[in-house]
mmCIF file of C-alpha atoms in Angstrom:
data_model
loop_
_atom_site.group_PDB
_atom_site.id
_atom_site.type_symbol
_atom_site.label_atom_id
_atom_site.label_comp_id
_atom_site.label_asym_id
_atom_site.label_seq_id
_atom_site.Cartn_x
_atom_site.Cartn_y
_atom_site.Cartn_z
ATOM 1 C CA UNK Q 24 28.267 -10.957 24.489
ATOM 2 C CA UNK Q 25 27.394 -13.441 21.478
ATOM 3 C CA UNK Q 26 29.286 -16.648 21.577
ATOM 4 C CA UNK Q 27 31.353 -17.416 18.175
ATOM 5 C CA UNK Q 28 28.720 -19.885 17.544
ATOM 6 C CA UNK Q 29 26.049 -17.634 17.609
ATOM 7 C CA UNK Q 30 27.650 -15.201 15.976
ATOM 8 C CA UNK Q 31 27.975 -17.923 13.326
ATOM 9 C CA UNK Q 32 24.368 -18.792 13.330
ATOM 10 C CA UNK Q 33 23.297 -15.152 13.471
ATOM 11 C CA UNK Q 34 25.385 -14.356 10.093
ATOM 12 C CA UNK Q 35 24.578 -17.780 8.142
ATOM 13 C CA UNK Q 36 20.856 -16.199 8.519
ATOM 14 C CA UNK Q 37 21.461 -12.544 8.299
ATOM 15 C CA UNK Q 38 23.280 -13.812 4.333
ATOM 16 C CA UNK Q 39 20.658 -15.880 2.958
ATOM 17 C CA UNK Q 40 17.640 -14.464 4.077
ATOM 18 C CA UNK Q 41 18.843 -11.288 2.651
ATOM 19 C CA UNK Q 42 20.039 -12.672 -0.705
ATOM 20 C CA UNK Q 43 16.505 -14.048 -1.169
ATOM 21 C CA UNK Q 44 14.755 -11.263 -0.887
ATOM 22 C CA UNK Q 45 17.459 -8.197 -1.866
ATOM 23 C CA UNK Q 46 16.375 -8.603 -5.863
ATOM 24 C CA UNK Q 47 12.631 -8.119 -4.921
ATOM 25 C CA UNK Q 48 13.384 -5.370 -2.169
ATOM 26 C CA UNK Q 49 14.998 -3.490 -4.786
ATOM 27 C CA UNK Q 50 11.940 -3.633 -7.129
ATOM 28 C CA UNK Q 51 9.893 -2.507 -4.558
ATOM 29 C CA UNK Q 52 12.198 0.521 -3.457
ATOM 30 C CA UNK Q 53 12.780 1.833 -6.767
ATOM 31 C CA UNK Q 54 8.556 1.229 -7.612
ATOM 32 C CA UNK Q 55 7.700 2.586 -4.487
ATOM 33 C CA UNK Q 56 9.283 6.151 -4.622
ATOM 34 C CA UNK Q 57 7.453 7.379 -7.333
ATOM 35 C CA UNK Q 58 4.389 6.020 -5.381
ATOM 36 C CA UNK Q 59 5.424 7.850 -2.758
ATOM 37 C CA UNK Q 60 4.862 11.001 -4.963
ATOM 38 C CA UNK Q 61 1.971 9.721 -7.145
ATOM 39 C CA UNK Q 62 -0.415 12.913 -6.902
ATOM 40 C CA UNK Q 63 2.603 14.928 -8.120
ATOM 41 C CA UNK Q 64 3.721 13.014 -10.622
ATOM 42 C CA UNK Q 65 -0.197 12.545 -11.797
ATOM 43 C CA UNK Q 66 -0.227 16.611 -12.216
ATOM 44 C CA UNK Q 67 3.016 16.777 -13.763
ATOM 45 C CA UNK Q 68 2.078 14.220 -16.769
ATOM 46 C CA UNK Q 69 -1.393 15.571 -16.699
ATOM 47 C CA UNK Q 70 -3.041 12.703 -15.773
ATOM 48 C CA UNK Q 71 -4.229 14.143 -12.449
ATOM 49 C CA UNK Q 72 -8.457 15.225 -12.334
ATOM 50 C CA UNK Q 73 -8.252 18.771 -11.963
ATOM 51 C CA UNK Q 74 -11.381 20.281 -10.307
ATOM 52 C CA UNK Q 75 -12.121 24.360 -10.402
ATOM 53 C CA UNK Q 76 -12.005 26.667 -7.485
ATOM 54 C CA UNK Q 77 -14.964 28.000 -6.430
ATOM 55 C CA UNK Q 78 -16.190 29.404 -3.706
ATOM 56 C CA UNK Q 79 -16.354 26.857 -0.240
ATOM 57 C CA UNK Q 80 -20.243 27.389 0.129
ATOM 58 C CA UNK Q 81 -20.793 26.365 -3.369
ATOM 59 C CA UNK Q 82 -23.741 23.676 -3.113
ATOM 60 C CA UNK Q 83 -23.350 20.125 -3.635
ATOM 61 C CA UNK Q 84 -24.469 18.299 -6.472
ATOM 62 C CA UNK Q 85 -27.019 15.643 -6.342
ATOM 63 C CA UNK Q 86 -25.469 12.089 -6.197
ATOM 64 C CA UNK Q 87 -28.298 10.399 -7.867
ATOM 65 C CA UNK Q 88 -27.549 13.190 -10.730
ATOM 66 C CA UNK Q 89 -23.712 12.603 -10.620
ATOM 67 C CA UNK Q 90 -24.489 8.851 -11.074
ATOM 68 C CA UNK Q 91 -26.618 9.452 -13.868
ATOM 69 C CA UNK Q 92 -23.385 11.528 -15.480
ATOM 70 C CA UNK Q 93 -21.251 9.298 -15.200
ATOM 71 C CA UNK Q 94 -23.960 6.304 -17.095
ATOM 72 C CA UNK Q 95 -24.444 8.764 -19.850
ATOM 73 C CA UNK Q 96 -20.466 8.336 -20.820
ATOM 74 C CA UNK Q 97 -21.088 4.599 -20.221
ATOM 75 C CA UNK Q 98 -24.729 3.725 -21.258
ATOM 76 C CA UNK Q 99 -24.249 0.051 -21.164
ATOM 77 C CA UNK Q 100 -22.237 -0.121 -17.739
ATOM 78 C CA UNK Q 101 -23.960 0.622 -13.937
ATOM 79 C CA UNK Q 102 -22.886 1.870 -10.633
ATOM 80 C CA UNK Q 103 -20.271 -0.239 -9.088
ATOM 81 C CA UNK Q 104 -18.872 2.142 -6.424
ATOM 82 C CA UNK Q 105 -18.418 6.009 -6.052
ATOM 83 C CA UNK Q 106 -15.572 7.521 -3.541
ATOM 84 C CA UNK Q 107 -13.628 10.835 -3.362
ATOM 85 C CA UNK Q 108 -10.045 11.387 -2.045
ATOM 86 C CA UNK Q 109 -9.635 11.993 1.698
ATOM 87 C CA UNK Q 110 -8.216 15.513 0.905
ATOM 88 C CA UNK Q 111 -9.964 16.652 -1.824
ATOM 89 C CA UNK Q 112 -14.215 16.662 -1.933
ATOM 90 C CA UNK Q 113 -14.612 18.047 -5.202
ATOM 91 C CA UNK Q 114 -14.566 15.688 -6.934
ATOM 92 C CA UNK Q 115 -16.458 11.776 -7.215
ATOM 93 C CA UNK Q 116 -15.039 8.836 -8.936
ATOM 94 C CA UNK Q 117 -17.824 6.689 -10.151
ATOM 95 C CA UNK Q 118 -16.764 3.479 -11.399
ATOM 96 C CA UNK Q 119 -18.774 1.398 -13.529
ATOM 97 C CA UNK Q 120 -18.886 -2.115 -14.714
ATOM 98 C CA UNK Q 121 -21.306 -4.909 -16.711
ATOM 99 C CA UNK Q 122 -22.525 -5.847 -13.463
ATOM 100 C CA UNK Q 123 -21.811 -5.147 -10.029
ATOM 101 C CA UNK Q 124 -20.099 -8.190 -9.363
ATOM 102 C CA UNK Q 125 -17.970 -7.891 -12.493
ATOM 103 C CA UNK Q 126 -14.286 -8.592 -12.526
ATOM 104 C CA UNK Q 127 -13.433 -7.002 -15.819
ATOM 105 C CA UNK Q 128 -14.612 -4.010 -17.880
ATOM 106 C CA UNK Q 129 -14.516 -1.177 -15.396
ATOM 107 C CA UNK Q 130 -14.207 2.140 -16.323
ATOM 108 C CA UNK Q 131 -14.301 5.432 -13.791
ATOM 109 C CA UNK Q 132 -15.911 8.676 -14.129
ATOM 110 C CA UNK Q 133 -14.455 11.779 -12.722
ATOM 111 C CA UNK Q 134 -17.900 13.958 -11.684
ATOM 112 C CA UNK Q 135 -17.421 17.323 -9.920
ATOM 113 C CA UNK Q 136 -18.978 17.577 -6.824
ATOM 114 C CA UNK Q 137 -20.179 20.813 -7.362
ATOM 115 C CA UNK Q 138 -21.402 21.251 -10.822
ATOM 116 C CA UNK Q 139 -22.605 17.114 -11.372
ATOM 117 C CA UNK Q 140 -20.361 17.987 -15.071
ATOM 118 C CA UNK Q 141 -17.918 15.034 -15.860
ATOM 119 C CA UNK Q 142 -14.075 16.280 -15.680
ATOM 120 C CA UNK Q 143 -12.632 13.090 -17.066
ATOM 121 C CA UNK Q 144 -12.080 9.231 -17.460
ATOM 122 C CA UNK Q 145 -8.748 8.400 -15.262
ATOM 123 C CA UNK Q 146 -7.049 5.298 -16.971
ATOM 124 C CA UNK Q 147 -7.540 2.206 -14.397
ATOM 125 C CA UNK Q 148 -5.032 0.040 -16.260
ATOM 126 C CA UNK Q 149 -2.561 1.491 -18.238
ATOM 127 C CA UNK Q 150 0.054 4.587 -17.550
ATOM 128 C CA UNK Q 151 3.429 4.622 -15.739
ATOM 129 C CA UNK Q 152 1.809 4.691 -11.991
ATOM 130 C CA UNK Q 153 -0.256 1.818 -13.222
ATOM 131 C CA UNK Q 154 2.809 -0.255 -14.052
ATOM 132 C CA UNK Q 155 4.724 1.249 -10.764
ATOM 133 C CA UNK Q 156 1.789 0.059 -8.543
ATOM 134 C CA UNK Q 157 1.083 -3.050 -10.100
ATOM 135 C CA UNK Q 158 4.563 -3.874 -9.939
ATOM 136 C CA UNK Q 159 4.671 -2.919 -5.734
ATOM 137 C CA UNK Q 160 1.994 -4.397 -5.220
ATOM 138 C CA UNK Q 161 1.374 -7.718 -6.745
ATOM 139 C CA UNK Q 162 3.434 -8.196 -9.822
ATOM 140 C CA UNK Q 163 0.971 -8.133 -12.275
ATOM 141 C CA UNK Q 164 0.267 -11.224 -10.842
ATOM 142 C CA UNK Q 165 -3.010 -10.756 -8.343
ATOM 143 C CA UNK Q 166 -3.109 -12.297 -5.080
ATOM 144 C CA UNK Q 167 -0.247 -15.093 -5.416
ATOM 145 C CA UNK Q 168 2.344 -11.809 -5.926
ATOM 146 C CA UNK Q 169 1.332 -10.060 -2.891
ATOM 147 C CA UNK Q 170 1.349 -13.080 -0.983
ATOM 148 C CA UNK Q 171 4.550 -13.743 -2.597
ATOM 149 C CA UNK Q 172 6.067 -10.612 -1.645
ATOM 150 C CA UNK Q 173 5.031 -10.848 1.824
ATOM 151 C CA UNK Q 174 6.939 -13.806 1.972
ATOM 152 C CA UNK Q 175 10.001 -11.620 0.715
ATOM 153 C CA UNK Q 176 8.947 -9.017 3.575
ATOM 154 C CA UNK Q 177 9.268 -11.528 6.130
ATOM 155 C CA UNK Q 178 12.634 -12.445 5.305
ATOM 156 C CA UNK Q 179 13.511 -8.622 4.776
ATOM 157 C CA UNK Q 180 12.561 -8.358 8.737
ATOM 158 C CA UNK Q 181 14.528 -11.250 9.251
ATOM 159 C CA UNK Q 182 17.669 -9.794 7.716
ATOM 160 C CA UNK Q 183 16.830 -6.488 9.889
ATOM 161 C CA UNK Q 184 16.642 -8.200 12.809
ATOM 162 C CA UNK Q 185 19.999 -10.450 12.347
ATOM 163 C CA UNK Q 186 22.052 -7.393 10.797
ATOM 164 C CA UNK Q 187 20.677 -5.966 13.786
ATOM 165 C CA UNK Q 188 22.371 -8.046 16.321
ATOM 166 C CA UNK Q 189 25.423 -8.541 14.632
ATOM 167 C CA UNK Q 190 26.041 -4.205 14.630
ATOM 168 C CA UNK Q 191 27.113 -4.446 17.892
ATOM 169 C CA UNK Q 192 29.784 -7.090 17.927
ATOM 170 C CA UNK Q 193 31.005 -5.663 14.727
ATOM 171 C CA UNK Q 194 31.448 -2.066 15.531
ATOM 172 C CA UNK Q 195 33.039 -3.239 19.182
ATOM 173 C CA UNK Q 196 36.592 -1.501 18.115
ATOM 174 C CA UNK Q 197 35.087 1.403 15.342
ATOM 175 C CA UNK Q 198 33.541 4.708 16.203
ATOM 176 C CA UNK Q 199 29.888 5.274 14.934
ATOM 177 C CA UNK Q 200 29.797 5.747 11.023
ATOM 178 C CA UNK Q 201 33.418 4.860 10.536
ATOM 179 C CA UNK Q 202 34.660 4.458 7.086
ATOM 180 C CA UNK Q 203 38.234 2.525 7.117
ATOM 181 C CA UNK Q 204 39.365 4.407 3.839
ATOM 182 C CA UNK Q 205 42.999 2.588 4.368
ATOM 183 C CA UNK Q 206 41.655 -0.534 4.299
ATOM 184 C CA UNK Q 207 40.658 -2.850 1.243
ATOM 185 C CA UNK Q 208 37.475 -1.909 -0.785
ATOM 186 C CA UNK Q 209 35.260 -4.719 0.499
ATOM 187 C CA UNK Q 210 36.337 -3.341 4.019
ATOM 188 C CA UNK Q 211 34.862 0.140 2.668
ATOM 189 C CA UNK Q 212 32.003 -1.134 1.128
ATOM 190 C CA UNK Q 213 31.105 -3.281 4.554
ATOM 191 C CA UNK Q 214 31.487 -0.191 6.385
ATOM 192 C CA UNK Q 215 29.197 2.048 3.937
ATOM 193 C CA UNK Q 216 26.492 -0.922 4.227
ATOM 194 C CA UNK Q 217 26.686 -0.451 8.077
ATOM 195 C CA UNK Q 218 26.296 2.411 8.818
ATOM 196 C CA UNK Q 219 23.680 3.156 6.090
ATOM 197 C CA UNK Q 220 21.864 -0.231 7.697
ATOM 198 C CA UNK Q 221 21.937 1.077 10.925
ATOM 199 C CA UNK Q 222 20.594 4.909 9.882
ATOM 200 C CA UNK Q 223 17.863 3.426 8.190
ATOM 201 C CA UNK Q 224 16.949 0.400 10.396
ATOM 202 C CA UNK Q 225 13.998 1.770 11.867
ATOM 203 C CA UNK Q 226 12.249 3.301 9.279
ATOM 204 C CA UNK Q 227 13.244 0.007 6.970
ATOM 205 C CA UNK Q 228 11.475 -2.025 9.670
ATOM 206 C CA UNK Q 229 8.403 0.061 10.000
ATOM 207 C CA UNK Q 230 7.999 0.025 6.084
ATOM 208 C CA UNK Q 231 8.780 -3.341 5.715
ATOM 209 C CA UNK Q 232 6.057 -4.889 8.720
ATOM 210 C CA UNK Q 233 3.681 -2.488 6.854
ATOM 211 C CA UNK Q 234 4.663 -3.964 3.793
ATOM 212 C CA UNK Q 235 3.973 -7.704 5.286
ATOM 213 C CA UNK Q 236 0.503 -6.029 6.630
ATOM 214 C CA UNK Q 237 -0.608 -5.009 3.370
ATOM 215 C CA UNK Q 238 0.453 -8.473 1.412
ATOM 216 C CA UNK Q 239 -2.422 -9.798 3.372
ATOM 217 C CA UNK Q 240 -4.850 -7.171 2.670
ATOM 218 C CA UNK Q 241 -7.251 -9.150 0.165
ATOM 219 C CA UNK Q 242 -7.511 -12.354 2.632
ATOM 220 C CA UNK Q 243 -7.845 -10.069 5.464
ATOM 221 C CA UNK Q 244 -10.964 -8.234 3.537
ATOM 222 C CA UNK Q 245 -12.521 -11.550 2.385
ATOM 223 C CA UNK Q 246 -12.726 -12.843 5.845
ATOM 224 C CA UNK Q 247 -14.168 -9.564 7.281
ATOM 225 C CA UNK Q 248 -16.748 -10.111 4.502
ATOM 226 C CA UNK Q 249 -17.632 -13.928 5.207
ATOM 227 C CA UNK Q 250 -17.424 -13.061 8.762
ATOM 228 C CA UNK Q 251 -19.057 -9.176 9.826
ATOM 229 C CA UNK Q 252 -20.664 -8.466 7.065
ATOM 230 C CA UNK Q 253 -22.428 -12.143 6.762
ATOM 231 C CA UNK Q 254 -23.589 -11.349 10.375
ATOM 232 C CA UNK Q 255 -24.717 -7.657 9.521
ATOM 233 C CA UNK Q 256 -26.999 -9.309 6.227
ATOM 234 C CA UNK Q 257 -28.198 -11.968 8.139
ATOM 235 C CA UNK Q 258 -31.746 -10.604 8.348
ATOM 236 C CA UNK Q 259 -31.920 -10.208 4.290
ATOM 237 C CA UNK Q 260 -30.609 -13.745 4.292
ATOM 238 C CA UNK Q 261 -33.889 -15.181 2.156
ATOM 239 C CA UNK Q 262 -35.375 -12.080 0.403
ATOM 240 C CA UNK Q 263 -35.182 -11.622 -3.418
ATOM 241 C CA UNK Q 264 -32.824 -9.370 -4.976
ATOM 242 C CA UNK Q 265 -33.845 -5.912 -5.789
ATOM 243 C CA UNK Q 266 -35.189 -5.235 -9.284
ATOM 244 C CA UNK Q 267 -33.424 -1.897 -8.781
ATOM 245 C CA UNK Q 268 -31.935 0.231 -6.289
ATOM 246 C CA UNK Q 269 -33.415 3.298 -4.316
ATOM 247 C CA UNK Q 270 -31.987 6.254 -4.362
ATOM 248 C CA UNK Q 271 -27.959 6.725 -3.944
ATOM 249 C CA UNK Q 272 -28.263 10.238 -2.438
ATOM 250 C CA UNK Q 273 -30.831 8.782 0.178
ATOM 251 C CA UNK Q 274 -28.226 6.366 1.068
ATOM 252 C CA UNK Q 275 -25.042 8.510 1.799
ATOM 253 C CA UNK Q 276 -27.842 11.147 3.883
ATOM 254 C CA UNK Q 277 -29.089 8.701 5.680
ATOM 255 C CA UNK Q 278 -25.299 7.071 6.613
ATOM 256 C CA UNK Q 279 -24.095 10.784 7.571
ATOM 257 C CA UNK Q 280 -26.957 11.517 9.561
ATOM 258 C CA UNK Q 281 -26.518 8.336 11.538
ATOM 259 C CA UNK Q 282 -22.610 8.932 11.761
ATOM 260 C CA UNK Q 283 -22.675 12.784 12.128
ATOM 261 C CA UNK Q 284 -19.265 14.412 11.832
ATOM 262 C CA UNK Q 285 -18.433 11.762 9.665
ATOM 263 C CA UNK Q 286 -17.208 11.994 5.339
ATOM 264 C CA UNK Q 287 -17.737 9.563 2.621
ATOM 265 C CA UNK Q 288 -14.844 7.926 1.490
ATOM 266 C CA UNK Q 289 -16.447 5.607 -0.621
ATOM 267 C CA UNK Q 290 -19.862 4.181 -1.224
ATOM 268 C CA UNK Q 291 -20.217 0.420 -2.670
ATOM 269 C CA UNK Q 292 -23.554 -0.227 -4.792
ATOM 270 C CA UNK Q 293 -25.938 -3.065 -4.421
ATOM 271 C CA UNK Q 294 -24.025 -6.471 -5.411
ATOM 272 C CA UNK Q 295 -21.122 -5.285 -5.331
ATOM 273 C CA UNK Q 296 -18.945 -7.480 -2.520
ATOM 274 C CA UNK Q 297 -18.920 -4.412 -0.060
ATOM 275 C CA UNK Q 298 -22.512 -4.649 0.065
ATOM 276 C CA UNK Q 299 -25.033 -6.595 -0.409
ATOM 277 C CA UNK Q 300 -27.947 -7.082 -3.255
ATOM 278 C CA UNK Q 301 -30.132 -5.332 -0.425
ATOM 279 C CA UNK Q 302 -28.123 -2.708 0.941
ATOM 280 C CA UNK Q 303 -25.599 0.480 -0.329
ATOM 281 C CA UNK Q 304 -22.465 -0.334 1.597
ATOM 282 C CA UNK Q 305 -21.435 3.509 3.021
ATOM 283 C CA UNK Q 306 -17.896 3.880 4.461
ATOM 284 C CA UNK Q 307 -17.028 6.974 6.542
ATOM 285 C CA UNK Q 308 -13.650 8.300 7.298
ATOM 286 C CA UNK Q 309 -13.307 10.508 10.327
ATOM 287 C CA UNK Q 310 -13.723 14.311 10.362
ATOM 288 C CA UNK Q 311 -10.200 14.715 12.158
ATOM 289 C CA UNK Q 312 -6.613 14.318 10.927
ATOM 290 C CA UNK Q 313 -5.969 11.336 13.388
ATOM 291 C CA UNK Q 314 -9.369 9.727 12.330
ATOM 292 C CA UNK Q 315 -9.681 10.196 8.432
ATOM 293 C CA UNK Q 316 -7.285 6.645 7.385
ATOM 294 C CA UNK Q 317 -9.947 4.830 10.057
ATOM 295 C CA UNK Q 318 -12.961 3.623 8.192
ATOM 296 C CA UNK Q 319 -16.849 2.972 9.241
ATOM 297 C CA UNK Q 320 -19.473 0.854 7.328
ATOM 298 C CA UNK Q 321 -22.944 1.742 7.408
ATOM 299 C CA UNK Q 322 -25.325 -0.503 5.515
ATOM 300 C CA UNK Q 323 -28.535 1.511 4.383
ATOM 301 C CA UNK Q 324 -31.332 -0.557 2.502
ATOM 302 C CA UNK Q 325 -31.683 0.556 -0.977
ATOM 303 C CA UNK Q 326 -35.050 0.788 -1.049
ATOM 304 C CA UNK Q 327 -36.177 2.666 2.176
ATOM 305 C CA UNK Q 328 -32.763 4.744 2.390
ATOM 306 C CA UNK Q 329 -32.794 3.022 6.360
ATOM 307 C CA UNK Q 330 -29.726 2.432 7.947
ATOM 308 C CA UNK Q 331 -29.993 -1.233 9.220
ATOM 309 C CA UNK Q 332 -26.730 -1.750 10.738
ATOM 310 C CA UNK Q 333 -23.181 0.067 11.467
ATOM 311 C CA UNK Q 334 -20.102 -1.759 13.395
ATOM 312 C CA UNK Q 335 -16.960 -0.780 14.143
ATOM 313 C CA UNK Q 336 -14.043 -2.289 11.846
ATOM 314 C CA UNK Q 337 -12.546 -4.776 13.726
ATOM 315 C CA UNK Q 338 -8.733 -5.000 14.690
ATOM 316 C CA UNK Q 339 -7.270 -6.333 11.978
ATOM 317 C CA UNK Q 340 -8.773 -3.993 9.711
ATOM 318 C CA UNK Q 341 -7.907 -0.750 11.516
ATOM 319 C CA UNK Q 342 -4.150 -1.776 11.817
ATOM 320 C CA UNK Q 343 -4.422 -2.632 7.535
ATOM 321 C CA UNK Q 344 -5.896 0.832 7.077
ATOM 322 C CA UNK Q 345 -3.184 2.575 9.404
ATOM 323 C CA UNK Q 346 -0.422 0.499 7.961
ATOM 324 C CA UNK Q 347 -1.331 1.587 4.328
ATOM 325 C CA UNK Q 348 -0.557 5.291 4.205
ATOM 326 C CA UNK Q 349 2.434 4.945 7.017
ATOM 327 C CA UNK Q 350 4.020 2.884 4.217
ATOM 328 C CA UNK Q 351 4.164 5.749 1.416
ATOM 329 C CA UNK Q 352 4.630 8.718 3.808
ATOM 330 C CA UNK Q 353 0.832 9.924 3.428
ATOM 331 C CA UNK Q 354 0.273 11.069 6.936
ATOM 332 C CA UNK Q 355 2.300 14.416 6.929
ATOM 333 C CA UNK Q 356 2.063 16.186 3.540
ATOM 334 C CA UNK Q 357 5.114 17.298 1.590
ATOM 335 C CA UNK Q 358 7.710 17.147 4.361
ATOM 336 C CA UNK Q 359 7.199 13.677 5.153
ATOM 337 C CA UNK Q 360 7.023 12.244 1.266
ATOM 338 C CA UNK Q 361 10.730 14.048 0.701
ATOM 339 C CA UNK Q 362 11.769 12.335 3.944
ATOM 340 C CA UNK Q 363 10.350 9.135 2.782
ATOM 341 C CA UNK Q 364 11.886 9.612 -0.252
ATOM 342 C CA UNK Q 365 15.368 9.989 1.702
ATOM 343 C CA UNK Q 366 15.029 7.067 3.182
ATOM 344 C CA UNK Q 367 13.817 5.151 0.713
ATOM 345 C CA UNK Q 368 16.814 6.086 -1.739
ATOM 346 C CA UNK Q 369 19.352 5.583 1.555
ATOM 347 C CA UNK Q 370 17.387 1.399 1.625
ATOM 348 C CA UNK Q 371 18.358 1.088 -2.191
ATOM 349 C CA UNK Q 372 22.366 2.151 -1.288
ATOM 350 C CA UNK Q 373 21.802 -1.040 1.903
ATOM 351 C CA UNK Q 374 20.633 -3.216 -0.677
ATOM 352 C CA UNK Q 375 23.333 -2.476 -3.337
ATOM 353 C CA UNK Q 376 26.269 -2.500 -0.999
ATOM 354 C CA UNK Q 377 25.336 -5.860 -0.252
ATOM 355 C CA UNK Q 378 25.418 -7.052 -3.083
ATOM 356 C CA UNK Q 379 28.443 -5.846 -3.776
ATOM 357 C CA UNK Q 380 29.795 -7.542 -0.710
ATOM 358 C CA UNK Q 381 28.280 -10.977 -1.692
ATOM 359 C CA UNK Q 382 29.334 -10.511 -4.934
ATOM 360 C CA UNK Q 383 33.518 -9.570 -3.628
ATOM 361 C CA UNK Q 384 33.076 -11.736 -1.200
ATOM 362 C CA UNK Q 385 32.519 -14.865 -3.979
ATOM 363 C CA UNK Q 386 35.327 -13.705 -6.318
ATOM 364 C CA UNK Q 387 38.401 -15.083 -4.454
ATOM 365 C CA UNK Q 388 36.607 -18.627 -4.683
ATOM 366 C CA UNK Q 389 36.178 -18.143 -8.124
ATOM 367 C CA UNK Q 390 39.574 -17.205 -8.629
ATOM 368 C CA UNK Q 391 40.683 -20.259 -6.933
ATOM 369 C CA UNK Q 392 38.243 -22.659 -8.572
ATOM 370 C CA UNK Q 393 39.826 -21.122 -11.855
ATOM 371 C CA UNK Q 394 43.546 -21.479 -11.160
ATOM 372 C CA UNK Q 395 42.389 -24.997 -9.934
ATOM 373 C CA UNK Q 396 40.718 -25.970 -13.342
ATOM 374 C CA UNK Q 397 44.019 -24.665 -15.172
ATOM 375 C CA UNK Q 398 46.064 -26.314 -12.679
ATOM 376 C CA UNK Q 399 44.409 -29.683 -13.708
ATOM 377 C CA UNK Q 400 44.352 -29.231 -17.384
#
């Protein structure tokens, strides 16, 4: 049983670290369920690459051939990275850039994996899913909005945690999901907030730690790089730069017959910061269901298509890269993005009722600071 004092203490922080952060939970709730649905939506405006069906035994196109594709639509631009989505092979992105460590300029390539023909350009920075995803993830504002909304997930858990404990006391003399449609309408609209809090609790926390995860994705990625990757191009340490790099279909063989069983999920070029100016940086996804959001690099020189070194991810990065996809609903197809989509509409209703109750709750002050200031005058 919470003392009155705790009770106290447990609602002072339950208010304000939810007021904080309600606005910019909002934003991301009403952002993130068109994310959820972002290959539909990408097919429905017809911005989605569309590949042909042919037959499963069709033979693969040569990457070095796919690369040189996707350079002819870009003559002045080179290889930056090349990666295909976990559920559909048909297709390779190759995006390309002034340099490799470029920070501006990109373009992408859509290349079918089949044919080596080019299927399209998809638009890297402009479109409604651009705006929605900037907006979830960042702000438009790079690394100082994600760490900023981080911060706002912290205090989201906060307010789940505190509403949390104060369910109990509250709902001491009420039956589960109780509406008291006699009483005022703040007493209704505390009620709705309940027991829509409490439904959604769970998945609100999950989403919302994930959330937190992925704020720190960049700074997580940058220390893997000073940190594995420094120790996995220590031998190339003093050797000059390539003048140009071996063969990109040399690289991804070589990578998959080291890993077998494994798929490409993307490959980084030489220079590029998931490589190095010696190596192609390969990253495999797992054959299985369970093992295809778990990732693998395997550095192969570029110019003897050897594999020189291949390390498991370590912690920090396998809980980013499970946290990533359990935040939109990506693990279980159709089903689970409606579901998502539930929930995520049932978190908007938490957020608005209180609100609402914030807002009712400051209008008898108001009133009285009013009849006050025409009291005095």
């Amino acid at each position: 049983m919470l003392s009155t004092r705790a009770i106290r203490t447990w609602t002072w922080t339950h208010k304000w670290s939810s007021l904080v952060c309600t606005v910019f939970m909002l934003l991301l709730c009403i952002t993130g369920l068109p994310l959820i649905f972002h290959h539909e939506i990408g097919h429905l405006l017809g911005t989605e690459i569309e590949a042909a069906e042919m037959p499963s035994d069709t033979p693969r196109a040569d990457l070095d051939a796919v690369l040189r594709t996707a350079i002819a639509r870009h003559p002045t631009l080179q290889g930056m990275f090349a990666s295909q989505e976990e559920d559909d092979d048909r297709v390779w992105y190759v995006t390309l850039a002034p340099t490799p460590d470029a920070k501006a300029g990109f373009k992408q390539v859509a290349v079918d994996a089949r044919t080596g023909q080019p299927l399209g350009e998809p638009a890297l920075d402009s479109g409604f899913m651009y705006i929605m995803r900037s907006l979830h993830i960042d702000l438009f504002m790079g690394l100082p909005g994600m760490l900023f909304l981080g911060l706002m997930g912290v205090l989201l858990l906060a307010s789940l945690v505190s509403g949390a404990v104060l369910y109990a006391p509250f709902m001491r003399k009420l039956r589960f999901g109780e509406i008291r449609r006699e009483r005022s309408a703040r007493a209704k609209w505390l009620d709705l907030h309940n027991l829509v809090g409490i439904v959604t609790l769970v998945w609100f926390t999950v989403v919302g730690a994930t959330g937190v995860i992925n704020a720190w994705a960049d700074l997580l990625v940058k220390y893997y790089q000073s940190t594995e990757v420094a120790a996995m191009l220590a031998p190339y340490k003093d050797k000059p730069p390539l003048a140009s790099p071996g063969s990109l279909q040399g690289a991804v063989a070589a990578a998959l017959a080291h890993e077998r069983g494994m798929k490409v999920a993307f490959v980084a070029f030489p220079g590029t910061s998931f490589a190095s100016p010696h190596h192609y940086g390969v990253f495999l996804r797992g054959g299985e269901h369970v093992t295809a959001k778990l990732l693998k690099p395997v550095l192969v020189d570029a110019a003897t298509s050897q594999v020189t070194d291949s390390r498991e991810l370590p912690w920090y990065l396998k809980t980013l890269l499970v946290s990533q996809p359990l935040h939109f609903g990506d693990y279980g197809g159709l089903p689970m993005q409606i579901l998502w989509a539930l929930l995520d509409v049932a978190t908007i209703v938490v957020l608005v009722t209180g609100l609402v109750l914030w807002w009712r709750k400051r209008a008898p002050a108001r009133q009285a600071g009013t009849a006050a200031a025409r009291a005095r005058a």
